[in-house]
PDB file of C-alpha atoms in Angstrom:
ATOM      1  CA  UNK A   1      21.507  -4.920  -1.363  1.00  0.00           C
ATOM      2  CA  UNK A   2      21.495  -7.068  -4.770  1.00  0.00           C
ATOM      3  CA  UNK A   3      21.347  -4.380  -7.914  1.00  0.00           C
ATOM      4  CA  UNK A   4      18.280  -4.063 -10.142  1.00  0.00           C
ATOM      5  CA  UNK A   5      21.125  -4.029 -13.246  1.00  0.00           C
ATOM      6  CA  UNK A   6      24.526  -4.623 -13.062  1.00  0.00           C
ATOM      7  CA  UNK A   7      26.586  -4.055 -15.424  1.00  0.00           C
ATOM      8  CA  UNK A   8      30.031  -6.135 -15.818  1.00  0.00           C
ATOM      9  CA  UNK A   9      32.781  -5.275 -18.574  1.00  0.00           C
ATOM     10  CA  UNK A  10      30.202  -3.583 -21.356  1.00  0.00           C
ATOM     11  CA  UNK A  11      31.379  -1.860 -24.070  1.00  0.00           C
ATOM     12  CA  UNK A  12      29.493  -0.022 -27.032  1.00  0.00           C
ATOM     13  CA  UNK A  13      31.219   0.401 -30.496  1.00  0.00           C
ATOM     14  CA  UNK A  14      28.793   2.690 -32.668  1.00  0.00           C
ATOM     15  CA  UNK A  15      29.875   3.704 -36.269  1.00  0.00           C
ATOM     16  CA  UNK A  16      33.117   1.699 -35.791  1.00  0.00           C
ATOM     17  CA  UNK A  17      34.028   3.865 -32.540  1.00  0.00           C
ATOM     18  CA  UNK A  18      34.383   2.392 -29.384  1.00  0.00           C
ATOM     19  CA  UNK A  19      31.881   4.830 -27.345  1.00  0.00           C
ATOM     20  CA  UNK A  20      32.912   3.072 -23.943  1.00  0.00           C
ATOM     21  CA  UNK A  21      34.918  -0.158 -22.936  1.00  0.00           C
ATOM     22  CA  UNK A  22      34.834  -2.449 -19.896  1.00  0.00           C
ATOM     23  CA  UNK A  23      32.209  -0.413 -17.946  1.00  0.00           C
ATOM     24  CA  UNK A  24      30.949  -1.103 -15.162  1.00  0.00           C
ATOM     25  CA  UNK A  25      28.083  -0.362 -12.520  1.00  0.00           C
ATOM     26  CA  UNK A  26      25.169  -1.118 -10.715  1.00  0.00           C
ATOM     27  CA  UNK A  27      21.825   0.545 -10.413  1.00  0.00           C
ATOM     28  CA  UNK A  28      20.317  -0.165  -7.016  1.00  0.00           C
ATOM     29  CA  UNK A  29      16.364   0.525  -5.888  1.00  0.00           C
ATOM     30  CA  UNK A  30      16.032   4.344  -5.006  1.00  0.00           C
ATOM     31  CA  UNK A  31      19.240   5.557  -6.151  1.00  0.00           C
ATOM     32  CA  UNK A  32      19.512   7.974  -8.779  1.00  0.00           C
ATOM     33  CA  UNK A  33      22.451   8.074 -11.297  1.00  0.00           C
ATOM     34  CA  UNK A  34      23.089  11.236 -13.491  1.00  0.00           C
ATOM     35  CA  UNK A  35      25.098  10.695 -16.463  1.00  0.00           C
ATOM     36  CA  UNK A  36      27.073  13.639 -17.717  1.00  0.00           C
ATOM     37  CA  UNK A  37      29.287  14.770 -20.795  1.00  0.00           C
ATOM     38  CA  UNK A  38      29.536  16.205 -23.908  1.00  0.00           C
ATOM     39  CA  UNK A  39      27.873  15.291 -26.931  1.00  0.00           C
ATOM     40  CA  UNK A  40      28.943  12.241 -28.584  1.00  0.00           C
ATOM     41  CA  UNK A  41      30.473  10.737 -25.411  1.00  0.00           C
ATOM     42  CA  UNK A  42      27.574   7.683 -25.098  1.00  0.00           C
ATOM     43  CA  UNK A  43      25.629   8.616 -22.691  1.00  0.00           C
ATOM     44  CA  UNK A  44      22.447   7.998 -24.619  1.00  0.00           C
ATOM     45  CA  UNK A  45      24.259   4.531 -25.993  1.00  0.00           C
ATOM     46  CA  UNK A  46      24.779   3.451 -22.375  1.00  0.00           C
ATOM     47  CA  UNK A  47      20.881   3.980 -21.877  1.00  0.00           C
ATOM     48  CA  UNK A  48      19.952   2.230 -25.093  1.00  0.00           C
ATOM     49  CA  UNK A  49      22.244  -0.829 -24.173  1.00  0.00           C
ATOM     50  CA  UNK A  50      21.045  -1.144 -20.755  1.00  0.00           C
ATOM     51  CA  UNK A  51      17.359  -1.079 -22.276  1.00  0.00           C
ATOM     52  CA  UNK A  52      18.176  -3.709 -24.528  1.00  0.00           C
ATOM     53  CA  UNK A  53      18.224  -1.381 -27.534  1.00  0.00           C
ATOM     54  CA  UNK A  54      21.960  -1.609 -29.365  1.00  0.00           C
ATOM     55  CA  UNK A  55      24.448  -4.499 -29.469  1.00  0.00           C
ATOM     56  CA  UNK A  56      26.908  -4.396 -26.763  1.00  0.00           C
ATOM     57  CA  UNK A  57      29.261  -6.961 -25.565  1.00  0.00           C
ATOM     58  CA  UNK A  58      29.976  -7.564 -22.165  1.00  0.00           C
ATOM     59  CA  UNK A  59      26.811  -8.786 -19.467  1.00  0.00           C
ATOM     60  CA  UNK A  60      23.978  -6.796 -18.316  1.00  0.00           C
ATOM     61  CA  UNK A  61      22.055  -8.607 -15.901  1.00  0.00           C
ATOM     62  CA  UNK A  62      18.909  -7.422 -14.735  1.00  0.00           C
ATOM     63  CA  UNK A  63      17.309  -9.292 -11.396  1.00  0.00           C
ATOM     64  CA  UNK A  64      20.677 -11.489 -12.047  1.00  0.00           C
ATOM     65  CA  UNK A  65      19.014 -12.585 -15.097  1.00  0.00           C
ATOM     66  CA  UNK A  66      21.509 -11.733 -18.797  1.00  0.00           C
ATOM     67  CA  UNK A  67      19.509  -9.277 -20.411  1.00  0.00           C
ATOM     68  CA  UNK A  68      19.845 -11.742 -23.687  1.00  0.00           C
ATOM     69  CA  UNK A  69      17.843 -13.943 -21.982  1.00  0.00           C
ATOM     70  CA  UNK A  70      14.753 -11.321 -21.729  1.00  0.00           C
ATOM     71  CA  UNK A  71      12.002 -11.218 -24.590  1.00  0.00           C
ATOM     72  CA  UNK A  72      11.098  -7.621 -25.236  1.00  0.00           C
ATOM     73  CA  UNK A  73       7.326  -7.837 -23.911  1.00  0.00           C
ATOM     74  CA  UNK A  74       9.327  -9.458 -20.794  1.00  0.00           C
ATOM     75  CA  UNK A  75      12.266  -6.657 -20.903  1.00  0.00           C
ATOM     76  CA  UNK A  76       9.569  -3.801 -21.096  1.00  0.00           C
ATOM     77  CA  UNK A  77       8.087  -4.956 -17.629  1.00  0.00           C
ATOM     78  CA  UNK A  78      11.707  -3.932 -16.212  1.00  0.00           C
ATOM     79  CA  UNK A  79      12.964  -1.248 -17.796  1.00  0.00           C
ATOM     80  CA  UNK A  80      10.718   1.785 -18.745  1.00  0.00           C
ATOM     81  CA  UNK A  81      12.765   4.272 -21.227  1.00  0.00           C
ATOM     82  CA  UNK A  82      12.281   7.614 -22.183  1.00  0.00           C
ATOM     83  CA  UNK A  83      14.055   9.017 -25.237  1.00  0.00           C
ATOM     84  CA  UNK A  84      13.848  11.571 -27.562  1.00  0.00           C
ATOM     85  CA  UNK A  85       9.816  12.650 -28.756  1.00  0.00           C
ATOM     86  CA  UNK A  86       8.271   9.921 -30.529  1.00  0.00           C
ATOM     87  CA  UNK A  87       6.139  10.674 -33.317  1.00  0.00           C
ATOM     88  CA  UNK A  88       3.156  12.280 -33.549  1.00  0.00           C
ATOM     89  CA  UNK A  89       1.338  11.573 -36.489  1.00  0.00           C
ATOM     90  CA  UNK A  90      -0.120   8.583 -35.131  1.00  0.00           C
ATOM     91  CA  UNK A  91      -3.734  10.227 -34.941  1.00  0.00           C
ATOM     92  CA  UNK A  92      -3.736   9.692 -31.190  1.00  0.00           C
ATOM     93  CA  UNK A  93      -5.236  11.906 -28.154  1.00  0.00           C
ATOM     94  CA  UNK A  94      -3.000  12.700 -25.151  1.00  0.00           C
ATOM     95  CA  UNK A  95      -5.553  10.107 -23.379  1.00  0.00           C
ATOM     96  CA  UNK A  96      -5.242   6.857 -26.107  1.00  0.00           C
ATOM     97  CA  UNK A  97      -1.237   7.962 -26.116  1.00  0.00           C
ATOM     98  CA  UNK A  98      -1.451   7.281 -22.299  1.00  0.00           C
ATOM     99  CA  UNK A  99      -3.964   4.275 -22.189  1.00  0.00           C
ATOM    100  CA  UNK A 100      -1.172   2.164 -24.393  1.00  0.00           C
ATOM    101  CA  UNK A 101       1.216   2.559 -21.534  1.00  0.00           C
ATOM    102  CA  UNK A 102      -0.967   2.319 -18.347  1.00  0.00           C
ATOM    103  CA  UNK A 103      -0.644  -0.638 -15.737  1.00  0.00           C
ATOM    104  CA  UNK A 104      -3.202  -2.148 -13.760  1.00  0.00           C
ATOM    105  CA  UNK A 105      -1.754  -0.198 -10.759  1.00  0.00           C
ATOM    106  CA  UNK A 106      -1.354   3.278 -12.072  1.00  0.00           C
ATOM    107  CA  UNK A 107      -4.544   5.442 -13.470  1.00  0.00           C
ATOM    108  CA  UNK A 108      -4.357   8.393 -15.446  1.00  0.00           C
ATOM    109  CA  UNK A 109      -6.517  10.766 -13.413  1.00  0.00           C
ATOM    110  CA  UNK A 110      -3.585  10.368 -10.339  1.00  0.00           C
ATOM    111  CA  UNK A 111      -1.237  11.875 -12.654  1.00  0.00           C
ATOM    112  CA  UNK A 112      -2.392  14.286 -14.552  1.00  0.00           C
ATOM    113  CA  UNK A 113      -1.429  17.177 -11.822  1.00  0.00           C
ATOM    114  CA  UNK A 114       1.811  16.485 -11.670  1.00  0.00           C
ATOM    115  CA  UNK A 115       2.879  17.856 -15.528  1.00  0.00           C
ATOM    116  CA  UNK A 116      -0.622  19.663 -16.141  1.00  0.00           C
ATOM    117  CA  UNK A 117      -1.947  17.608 -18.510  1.00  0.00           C
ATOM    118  CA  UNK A 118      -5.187  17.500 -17.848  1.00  0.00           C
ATOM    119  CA  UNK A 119      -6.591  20.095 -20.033  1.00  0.00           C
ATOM    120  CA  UNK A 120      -4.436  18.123 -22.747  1.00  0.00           C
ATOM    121  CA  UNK A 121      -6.011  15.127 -22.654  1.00  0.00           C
ATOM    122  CA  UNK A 122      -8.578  14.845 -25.312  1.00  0.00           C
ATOM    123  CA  UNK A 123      -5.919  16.944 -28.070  1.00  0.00           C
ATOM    124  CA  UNK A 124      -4.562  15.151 -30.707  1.00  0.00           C
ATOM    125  CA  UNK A 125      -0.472  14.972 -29.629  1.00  0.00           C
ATOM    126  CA  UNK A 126       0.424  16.371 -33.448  1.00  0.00           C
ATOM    127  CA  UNK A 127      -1.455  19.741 -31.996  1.00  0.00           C
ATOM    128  CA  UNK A 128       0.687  20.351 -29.334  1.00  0.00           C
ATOM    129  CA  UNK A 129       4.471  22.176 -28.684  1.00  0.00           C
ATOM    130  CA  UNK A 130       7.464  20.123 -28.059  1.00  0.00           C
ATOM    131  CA  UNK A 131       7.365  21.125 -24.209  1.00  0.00           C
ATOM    132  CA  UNK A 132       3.419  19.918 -23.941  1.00  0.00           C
ATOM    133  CA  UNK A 133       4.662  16.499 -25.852  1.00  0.00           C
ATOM    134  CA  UNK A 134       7.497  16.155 -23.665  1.00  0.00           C
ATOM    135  CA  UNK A 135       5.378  16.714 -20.150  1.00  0.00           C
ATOM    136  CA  UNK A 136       2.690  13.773 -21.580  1.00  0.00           C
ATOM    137  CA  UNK A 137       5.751  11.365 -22.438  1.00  0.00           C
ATOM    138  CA  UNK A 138       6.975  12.027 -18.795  1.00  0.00           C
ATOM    139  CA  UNK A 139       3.273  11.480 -17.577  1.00  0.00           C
ATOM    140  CA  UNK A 140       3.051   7.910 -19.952  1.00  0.00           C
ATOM    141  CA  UNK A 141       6.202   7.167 -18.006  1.00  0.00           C
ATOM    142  CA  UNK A 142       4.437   7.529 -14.464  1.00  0.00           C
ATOM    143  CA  UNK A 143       2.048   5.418 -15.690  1.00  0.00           C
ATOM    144  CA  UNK A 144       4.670   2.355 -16.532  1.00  0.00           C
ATOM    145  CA  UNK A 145       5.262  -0.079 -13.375  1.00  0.00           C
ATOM    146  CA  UNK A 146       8.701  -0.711 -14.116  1.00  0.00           C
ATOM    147  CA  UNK A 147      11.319  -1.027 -11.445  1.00  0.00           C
ATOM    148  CA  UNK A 148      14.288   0.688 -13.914  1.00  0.00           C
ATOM    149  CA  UNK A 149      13.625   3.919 -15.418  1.00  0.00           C
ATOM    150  CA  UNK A 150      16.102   5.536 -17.692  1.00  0.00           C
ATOM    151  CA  UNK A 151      15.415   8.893 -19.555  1.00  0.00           C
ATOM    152  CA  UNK A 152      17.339  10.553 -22.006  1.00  0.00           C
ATOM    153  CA  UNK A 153      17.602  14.600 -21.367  1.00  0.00           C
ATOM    154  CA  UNK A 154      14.180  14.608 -19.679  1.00  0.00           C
ATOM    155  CA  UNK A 155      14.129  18.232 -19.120  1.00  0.00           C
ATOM    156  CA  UNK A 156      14.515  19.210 -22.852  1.00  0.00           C
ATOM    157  CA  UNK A 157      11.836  21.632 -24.261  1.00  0.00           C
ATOM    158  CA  UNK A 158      10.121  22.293 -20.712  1.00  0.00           C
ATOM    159  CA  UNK A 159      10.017  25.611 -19.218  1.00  0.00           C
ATOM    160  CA  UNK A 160      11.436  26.322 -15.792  1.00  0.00           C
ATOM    161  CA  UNK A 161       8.199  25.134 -13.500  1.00  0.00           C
ATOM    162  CA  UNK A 162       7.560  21.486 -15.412  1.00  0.00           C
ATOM    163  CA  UNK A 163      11.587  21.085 -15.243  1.00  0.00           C
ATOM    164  CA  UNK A 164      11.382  21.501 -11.281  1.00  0.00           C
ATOM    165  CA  UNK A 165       8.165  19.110 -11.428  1.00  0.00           C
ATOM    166  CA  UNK A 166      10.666  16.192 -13.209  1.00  0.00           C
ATOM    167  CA  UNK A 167      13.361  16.392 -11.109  1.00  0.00           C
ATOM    168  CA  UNK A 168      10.741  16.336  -8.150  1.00  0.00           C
ATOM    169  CA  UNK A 169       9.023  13.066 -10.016  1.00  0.00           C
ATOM    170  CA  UNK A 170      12.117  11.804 -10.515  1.00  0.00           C
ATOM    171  CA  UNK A 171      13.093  12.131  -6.757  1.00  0.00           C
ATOM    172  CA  UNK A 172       9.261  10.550  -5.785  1.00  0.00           C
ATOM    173  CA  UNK A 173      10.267   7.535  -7.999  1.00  0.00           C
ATOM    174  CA  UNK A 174      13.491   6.822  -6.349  1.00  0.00           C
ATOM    175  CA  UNK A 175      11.543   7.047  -3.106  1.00  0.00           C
ATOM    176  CA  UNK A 176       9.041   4.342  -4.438  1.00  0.00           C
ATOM    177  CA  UNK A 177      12.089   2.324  -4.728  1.00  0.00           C
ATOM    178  CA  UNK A 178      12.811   2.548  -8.905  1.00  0.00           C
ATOM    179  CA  UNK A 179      16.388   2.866  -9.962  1.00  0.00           C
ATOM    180  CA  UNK A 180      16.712   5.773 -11.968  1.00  0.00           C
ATOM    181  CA  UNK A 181      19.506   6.520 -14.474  1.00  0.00           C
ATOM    182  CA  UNK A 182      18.991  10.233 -16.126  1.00  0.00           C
ATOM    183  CA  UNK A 183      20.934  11.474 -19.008  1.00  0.00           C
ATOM    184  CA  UNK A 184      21.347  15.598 -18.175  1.00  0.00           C
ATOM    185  CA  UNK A 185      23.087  18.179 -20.017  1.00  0.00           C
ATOM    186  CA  UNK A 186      21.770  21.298 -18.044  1.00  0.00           C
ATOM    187  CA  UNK A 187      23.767  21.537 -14.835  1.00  0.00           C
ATOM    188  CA  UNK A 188      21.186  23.162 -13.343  1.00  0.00           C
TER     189      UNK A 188
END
């Protein structure tokens, strides 16, 4: 089976350290990959180089295609990324935050149940606590038809029940056939 992204010889140098050399790896449809280690090991630069997002040398091909060959608008159809919270100051609802990211096949009534966010949606995202903000990013990233997802600590700020309900979205993704690299700290 040909990889979504493959990886061949990349290395990251950040702050004049070399974070990883000659890596690499292959992320296939409905496989997930958890990436583990201390802080300041790269994990999170591995998910920003695959997504296009810090110099690295080396190739990253997604679809066989060099990822320097991708335009952003044309990268962001294949790789959907979830980092740290963004901003909230933006003025925006929970709804508008989630209309930016929405495909044509993915509404936001059919995911609303899966993180609770439905009593959310017309709140501005500055009201709300780090766990509500992380469980609408996670819902905006439902809503994204990319074939690569890659999240940085996903779980953080979410109590017990919403971090079962990633891990189980996670799992449903892989199922649908995404290639899922997840950046985890908490064993659990």
């Amino acid at each position: 089976m040909k990889p979504l992204v493959e990886l061949e010889d990349v290395s990251v140098m950040r702050a004049g350290k070399a974070l990883f050399n000659h890596f690499n790896y292959c992320i296939h449809a409905g496989e997930i990959t958890v990436v583990l280690g201390p802080n300041g090991a790269g994990k999170s630069s591995l998910l920003l180089a695959i997504a296009g997002l810090i110099p690295s040398s080396g190739t990253i091909c997604i679809h066989d295609k060099p990822l320097k060959h991708y335009d952003k608008q044309a990268l962001a159809q294949e790789i959907a990324w979830h980092g740290s919270l963004p901003p909230a100051e933006f003025g925006l609802t929970v709804r508008q935050r989630l209309q930016l990211v929405q495909s044509a096949n993915r509404t936001i009534d059919a995911i609303t149940t899966v993180f609770d966010i439905a009593p959310l949606l017309d709140r501005d995202l500055g009201e709300l606590s780090s766990g509500e903000r992380q469980r609408v990013e996670l819902s905006a990233l439902m809503l994204r038809d990319a074939p690569v997802y890659l999240l940085d600590e996903p779980t953080t700020h979410l109590d017990f029940k919403h971090q079962v309900a990633a891990i189980r979205m996670l799992q449903q993704q892989a199922t649908d056939g995404r290639g899922i690299v997840v950046v985890l700290h908490d064993l659990q």
